[in-house]
Short mmCIF file of C-alpha atoms in Angstrom, two decimals:
data_model
loop_
_atom_site.label_atom_id
_atom_site.label_comp_id
_atom_site.label_asym_id
_atom_site.label_seq_id
_atom_site.Cartn_x
_atom_site.Cartn_y
_atom_site.Cartn_z
CA MET A 1 77.24 87.06 93.07
CA SER A 2 78.29 90.29 94.81
CA ILE A 3 78.98 90.83 98.50
CA THR A 4 80.01 94.00 100.37
CA PHE A 5 81.18 94.36 103.96
CA GLU A 6 83.44 96.58 106.09
CA ILE A 7 86.53 95.45 107.91
CA ASN A 8 89.21 97.07 110.05
CA ARG A 9 91.95 98.55 107.88
CA GLY A 10 94.81 97.54 110.18
CA ASP A 11 93.50 93.99 110.60
CA LEU A 12 93.22 93.54 106.83
CA ALA A 13 96.73 94.85 106.21
CA LYS A 14 98.17 92.60 108.91
CA ALA A 15 96.33 89.51 107.66
CA ILE A 16 97.52 90.06 104.08
CA THR A 17 101.10 90.58 105.29
CA ILE A 18 101.05 87.32 107.25
CA ALA A 19 99.52 85.32 104.39
CA LEU A 20 102.10 86.64 101.92
CA LYS A 21 104.85 85.15 104.12
CA PHE A 22 103.54 81.71 103.12
CA ALA A 23 102.71 82.38 99.47
CA GLY A 24 104.77 80.78 96.70
CA LYS A 25 107.07 82.53 94.24
CA GLU A 26 107.44 79.90 91.50
CA ARG A 27 106.06 81.11 88.18
CA GLU A 28 105.42 77.51 87.14
CA LEU A 29 102.73 77.38 89.84
CA PRO A 30 100.72 80.58 89.27
CA MET A 31 97.85 79.39 91.50
CA LEU A 32 100.24 79.53 94.48
CA CYS A 33 101.95 82.86 93.63
CA GLY A 34 99.47 84.89 95.59
CA ILE A 35 96.92 84.72 98.39
CA ASN A 36 93.44 83.27 98.36
CA LEU A 37 90.49 85.14 99.89
CA SER A 38 87.36 83.36 101.06
CA ILE A 39 84.53 83.59 103.57
CA ILE A 40 84.50 80.77 106.12
CA LYS A 41 82.02 80.75 109.02
CA GLY A 42 81.42 84.49 108.84
CA GLN A 43 85.08 85.51 108.74
CA LEU A 44 87.33 86.74 105.97
CA THR A 45 89.99 84.08 105.51
CA ILE A 46 93.27 84.81 103.72
CA THR A 47 95.56 81.92 102.81
CA GLY A 48 99.03 81.51 101.32
CA THR A 49 100.99 78.35 100.53
CA ASP A 50 104.20 77.44 98.70
CA ARG A 51 103.63 73.63 98.91
CA PHE A 52 106.03 73.37 101.87
CA ARG A 53 104.20 75.77 104.19
CA LEU A 54 100.61 76.81 104.51
CA GLY A 55 99.25 79.75 106.44
CA LEU A 56 95.58 80.61 106.97
CA VAL A 57 94.60 83.85 108.72
CA ARG A 58 91.04 84.79 109.64
CA ILE A 59 89.61 88.17 110.63
CA ARG A 60 86.03 89.11 111.45
CA PRO A 61 84.28 91.98 109.66
CA ILE A 62 83.08 94.76 111.94
CA PRO A 63 79.46 94.24 113.04
CA GLU A 64 78.40 97.81 112.30
CA THR A 65 79.55 100.28 109.64
CA ALA A 66 80.62 103.87 110.36
CA ASP A 67 77.19 105.24 109.44
CA GLY A 68 75.44 102.84 111.83
CA ALA A 69 74.34 100.31 109.25
CA THR A 70 74.68 96.62 110.00
CA ASN A 71 77.19 94.63 108.00
CA PRO A 72 75.68 91.79 105.95
CA ASP A 73 75.47 88.42 107.65
CA LEU A 74 78.42 86.34 106.49
CA ASP A 75 77.65 83.36 108.73
CA GLY A 76 75.98 81.38 105.96
CA PRO A 77 77.66 78.80 103.74
CA GLY A 78 81.29 79.60 103.00
CA SER A 79 82.20 81.10 99.63
CA ASN A 80 85.46 81.56 97.78
CA ILE A 81 86.32 85.09 96.64
CA GLY A 82 89.44 84.36 94.59
CA VAL A 83 93.21 84.60 94.32
CA LEU A 84 95.12 87.86 94.51
CA PRO A 85 98.51 87.67 92.74
CA ARG A 86 101.47 88.62 94.92
CA ALA A 87 102.11 91.88 93.04
CA THR A 88 98.43 92.87 93.31
CA ALA A 89 98.30 92.05 97.02
CA THR A 90 101.45 94.14 97.59
CA ARG A 91 99.88 97.03 95.70
CA LEU A 92 96.75 96.73 97.82
CA LEU A 93 98.88 96.86 100.97
CA ARG A 94 100.42 100.14 99.86
CA VAL A 95 96.95 101.63 99.51
CA ILE A 96 95.43 100.49 102.80
CA GLY A 97 98.58 100.35 104.96
CA GLY A 98 100.51 103.04 106.78
CA PRO A 99 99.28 105.60 109.32
CA LEU A 100 95.65 106.68 109.27
CA ASP A 101 96.36 110.41 108.89
CA GLY A 102 92.67 111.21 109.14
CA ARG A 103 91.57 108.25 107.04
CA SER A 104 88.77 105.96 108.16
CA PRO A 105 89.94 103.08 110.37
CA ASN A 106 87.75 100.76 108.30
CA VAL A 107 87.63 99.87 104.61
CA GLU A 108 84.78 98.53 102.52
CA LEU A 109 85.35 95.35 100.51
CA THR A 110 83.16 94.44 97.55
CA SER A 111 83.59 91.13 95.77
CA SER A 112 81.83 90.85 92.43
CA GLY A 113 82.76 88.18 89.93
CA ARG A 114 86.50 88.36 89.31
CA GLU A 115 86.86 91.85 90.77
CA LEU A 116 87.64 92.98 94.31
CA THR A 117 87.11 96.63 95.23
CA VAL A 118 88.53 98.24 98.36
CA ALA A 119 87.27 101.70 99.31
CA ASP A 120 87.52 103.98 102.35
CA GLY A 121 85.48 106.98 101.27
CA GLU A 122 88.44 108.83 99.75
CA THR A 123 90.36 106.09 97.97
CA ARG A 124 88.91 103.38 95.76
CA LEU A 125 90.93 100.54 94.25
CA THR A 126 89.57 97.74 92.07
CA VAL A 127 91.81 94.77 91.35
CA THR A 128 91.33 91.66 89.25
CA LEU A 129 91.33 88.22 90.83
CA VAL A 130 93.24 85.41 89.13
CA ASP A 131 91.19 82.65 87.55
CA GLU A 132 93.22 79.85 89.17
CA LYS A 133 92.07 76.98 91.36
CA PHE A 134 93.58 77.27 94.82
CA PRO A 135 94.29 74.10 96.85
CA ASP A 136 91.60 72.88 99.25
CA VAL A 137 93.47 74.08 102.35
CA VAL A 138 90.55 73.46 104.69
CA GLY A 139 90.38 69.85 103.54
CA ILE A 140 94.14 69.46 103.96
CA LEU A 141 94.08 70.83 107.51
CA LEU A 142 91.05 68.80 108.59
CA ASP A 143 92.58 65.64 107.15
CA GLU A 144 95.82 66.16 109.08
CA MET A 145 94.02 66.86 112.34
CA GLU A 146 92.12 63.58 112.01
CA ARG A 147 95.27 61.47 111.70
CA PRO A 148 96.25 59.34 114.71
CA ILE A 149 99.49 60.28 116.41
CA ASP A 150 102.37 57.81 115.99
CA LEU A 151 105.61 59.72 116.23
CA ASP A 152 109.13 59.54 117.59
CA LEU A 153 111.07 62.09 115.54
CA TRP A 154 109.99 64.82 113.13
CA GLY A 155 112.50 66.66 110.91
CA VAL A 156 112.12 70.35 110.19
CA ASN A 157 113.73 72.85 107.83
CA THR A 158 114.65 75.66 110.22
CA ALA A 159 114.40 78.40 107.57
CA LEU A 160 110.85 77.38 106.66
CA PHE A 161 109.86 76.92 110.29
CA ALA A 162 111.11 80.42 111.15
CA ALA A 163 108.36 81.97 109.00
CA PHE A 164 105.77 80.99 111.58
CA LYS A 165 107.11 83.59 114.01
CA ASP A 166 105.75 86.23 111.61
CA ALA A 167 102.27 84.77 112.01
CA ALA A 168 101.96 86.06 115.58
CA TRP A 169 99.31 88.76 115.82
CA ARG A 170 100.72 90.31 118.97
CA LYS A 171 103.89 90.04 121.01
CA GLY A 172 103.87 87.01 123.26
CA ASP A 173 101.54 84.86 121.12
CA HIS A 174 102.54 81.22 121.47
CA ALA A 175 102.24 78.42 118.91
CA THR A 176 100.67 75.00 119.43
CA VAL A 177 101.99 72.24 117.17
CA ARG A 178 100.26 68.93 116.34
CA LEU A 179 102.38 66.13 114.82
CA SER A 180 101.08 62.77 113.61
CA THR A 181 103.84 60.85 111.77
CA ALA A 182 107.34 61.64 110.55
CA SER A 183 106.19 61.84 106.92
CA ARG A 184 103.14 64.08 107.44
CA PRO A 185 103.06 67.87 107.89
CA ALA A 186 102.86 69.54 111.27
CA VAL A 187 99.72 71.56 111.99
CA VAL A 188 100.55 74.87 113.68
CA ARG A 189 98.02 77.07 115.45
CA ILE A 190 98.72 80.54 116.82
CA GLY A 191 96.03 82.27 118.85
CA ASP A 192 92.52 82.46 117.45
CA HIS A 193 93.52 83.95 114.11
CA PHE A 194 96.02 81.58 112.48
CA ILE A 195 96.38 77.93 111.53
CA GLY A 196 98.87 76.43 109.11
CA CYS A 197 100.93 73.45 108.00
CA LEU A 198 104.64 72.77 107.58
CA MET A 199 106.01 69.86 105.55
CA PRO A 200 108.72 67.73 107.22
CA VAL A 201 112.22 67.02 105.94
CA GLN A 202 113.54 63.49 105.65
CA ILE A 203 115.50 62.35 108.67
CA ALA A 204 118.78 60.98 107.31
CA LYS A 205 119.60 58.63 110.18
CA ARG A 206 116.60 56.37 110.52
CA GLY A 207 116.23 54.58 113.81
CA SER A 208 117.97 57.26 115.86
CA THR A 209 115.27 57.70 118.49
CA ALA A 210 114.85 60.66 120.74
CA SER A 211 116.02 58.54 123.66
CA ASP A 212 119.43 58.30 121.98
CA TRP A 213 119.89 62.05 122.04
CA LYS A 214 121.43 61.91 125.51
CA GLU A 215 124.62 60.90 123.69
CA PHE A 216 124.86 64.52 122.60
CA LEU A 217 125.67 65.40 126.22
CA THR A 218 127.31 62.20 127.47
CA SER A 219 129.56 61.05 124.60
CA GLU A 220 132.92 62.41 123.54
CA PRO A 221 132.41 64.29 120.26
CA GLU A 222 134.29 63.00 117.24
CA ARG A 223 137.09 65.13 115.87
CA PRO A 224 136.30 66.71 112.50
CA THR A 225 137.89 64.79 109.63
CA ARG A 226 140.25 66.93 107.59
CA THR A 227 139.96 66.79 103.83
CA THR A 228 142.73 65.08 101.79
CA LYS A 229 143.88 68.43 100.45
CA ARG A 230 144.28 69.95 103.91
CA ALA A 231 145.92 66.80 105.23
CA SER A 232 148.52 66.84 102.44
CA ARG A 233 149.35 70.50 103.20
CA ALA A 234 149.81 69.67 106.86
CA ALA A 235 152.21 66.85 105.94
CA LYS A 236 154.44 69.29 104.06
#
């Protein structure tokens, strides 16, 4: 099955850039070392995940092409386009990114079988999609959002969590976070374009409730314990 539609060049480049922030890099998991493209509810959806984070970005094709033609209706049943390897997605970014310099603000995307073609009237690039099964990210997200909330503490890896700041589409975008239990991922939504997941880290001190955190401000901090080696030097 083949489908062709036009989309804003800058929006496509930005969406790919955001999704790549969440894509994996482990060669042992080739299905995650790239971004997945699909059509969901009439929008181009680009997703990346490394098992610990998941980021899904959606952008809407332009309703009318430059020559006045109407873009095809993508509001039917969703369809998966395929996985773009990281290197291929980066190459595609180099072609469509950068200043316009007289180029069309829109690009035409054609998905046919395992090929994706991007054209803007002057430049035409055809890339091959990877024949790998991508995780059911929609199912994962819907499952998490259905879970009842029963939570006191939730541990987070700060380095992984920091990647979500790059998912903002514009300056000032805020994130909304939904947490269910300490062992389940957080669901993060930013604006109307992004939704994702972040896996938790194990909290070492079980039973230390949030209400106990006042000790951080009211208790005398313990002195750091010197190592045996340093202590022996001090004795000399």
